[in-house]
Amino acid sequence: MRIAVCDDEKYFRDTICEAIGTFYNSLDVICTSFESGSALIAAFEKGKRFDAVFLDIEMPPPDGMETARRLHGFSPVLPVIFLTSHTELAMDGYEVGAFRFLQKPVIAEKLTQALKDIRQLTANHKSICIKTEGEEYFISPDSIIYAEADNNTVRFITSEREYKMRMKLTEALTMLEDVSDHFCRVHRSVIVNLPHIVSRNEKEVKLDNGAILPVSRSYSDDLKRSLMEYIRLNAR
C-alpha cells in the first residue's frame, strides 16, 4: 500500500503518516509526505503513483481542489481523502471526486474508518513495482500494453510512458502473471497484454497504441488459445 499525504503544515503531515503507519503495522505501507500540491503533482508527472492520497484543501496555489483535479487526470479512480477545517467546502470536494472528508483536527476513529475503507477498496487492485534509475514506480498491470526485451533490460510500455528494468523477459513474465491472467508471450522478446490487442494473424499482432509486434511460430498457438479464453471469460 502506497499512500501520499499532502499538507502545507508539517504537524498534520507527520500526524497522519504516523497514524497510517500504526494502522498498517508499518510493514505493509509506504507513506510519502508532500508540503505542497505542486510537489505532489510533480511526483505524478514523473510516474509516481499512490493507492490513496490525503490532501489538505486550504493550501497555497494549487489548492487541494485543483490538485485533486490534476491528480485524477493521471489516475481517474484515485481515492482522495480531503483534510479541512471548513466543512462547508465538502460539496466542492465531491465535484472533484472526493472519496472522504476528514475534519481537522482529525479524530482517530474517523481516520481509522477511512483507512479501512481504502484497504477494502484497493484489496483487489494489484500493482507491480518497477525499479529504474534509482526510483521505484508502482503501476497497474492493466496499464501495461506490452513488454519487450532490450539487451539486459525489459521495456514496459504503457499509454503514458515507458519504463525500463534490468531483468530477463522470463522474470518479467513471472512478475506479470503473479498479478494478472492477461499477459501472453508471443515472441522470444515480447509479452503482450491481451485486452490491448486490436487484431492478429499468424505473424504479427496489432495493439491499441498502434504498435505492431512479431508473433513467433512457436508462440502462435499459445496466443490463439489465450486470446480465445480471454474473450470467452469477458464476453458480455
GROMACS .gro file of C-alpha atoms in nm, residues 129-137 147-157 162-169 171-172:
model
   30
  129CYS     CA    1   0.697  -0.246  -0.874
  130ILE     CA    2   0.939  -0.139  -1.146
  131LYS     CA    3   1.280  -0.023  -1.028
  132THR     CA    4   1.468   0.201  -1.265
  133GLU     CA    5   1.740   0.466  -1.229
  134GLY     CA    6   1.723   0.455  -0.851
  135GLU     CA    7   1.347   0.510  -0.844
  136GLU     CA    8   1.058   0.274  -0.769
  137TYR     CA    9   0.738   0.302  -0.970
  147ALA     CA   10   0.678  -0.565  -2.252
  148GLU     CA   11   0.983  -0.616  -2.471
  149ALA     CA   12   1.332  -0.747  -2.402
  150ASP     CA   13   1.607  -0.496  -2.480
  151ASN     CA   14   1.956  -0.639  -2.421
  152ASN     CA   15   1.975  -0.696  -2.044
  153THR     CA   16   1.662  -0.496  -1.965
  154VAL     CA   17   1.288  -0.519  -2.023
  155ARG     CA   18   1.089  -0.224  -2.154
  156PHE     CA   19   0.737  -0.190  -2.012
  157ILE     CA   20   0.522   0.018  -2.245
  162GLU     CA   21   0.797   0.367  -2.097
  163TYR     CA   22   0.972   0.205  -1.800
  164LYS     CA   23   1.296   0.006  -1.814
  165MET     CA   24   1.408  -0.251  -1.561
  166ARG     CA   25   1.717  -0.471  -1.559
  167MET     CA   26   1.578  -0.826  -1.570
  168LYS     CA   27   1.514  -1.119  -1.802
  169LEU     CA   28   1.193  -1.146  -2.001
  171GLU     CA   29   1.135  -1.289  -1.493
  172ALA     CA   30   0.909  -1.015  -1.625
   0.00000   0.00000   0.00000
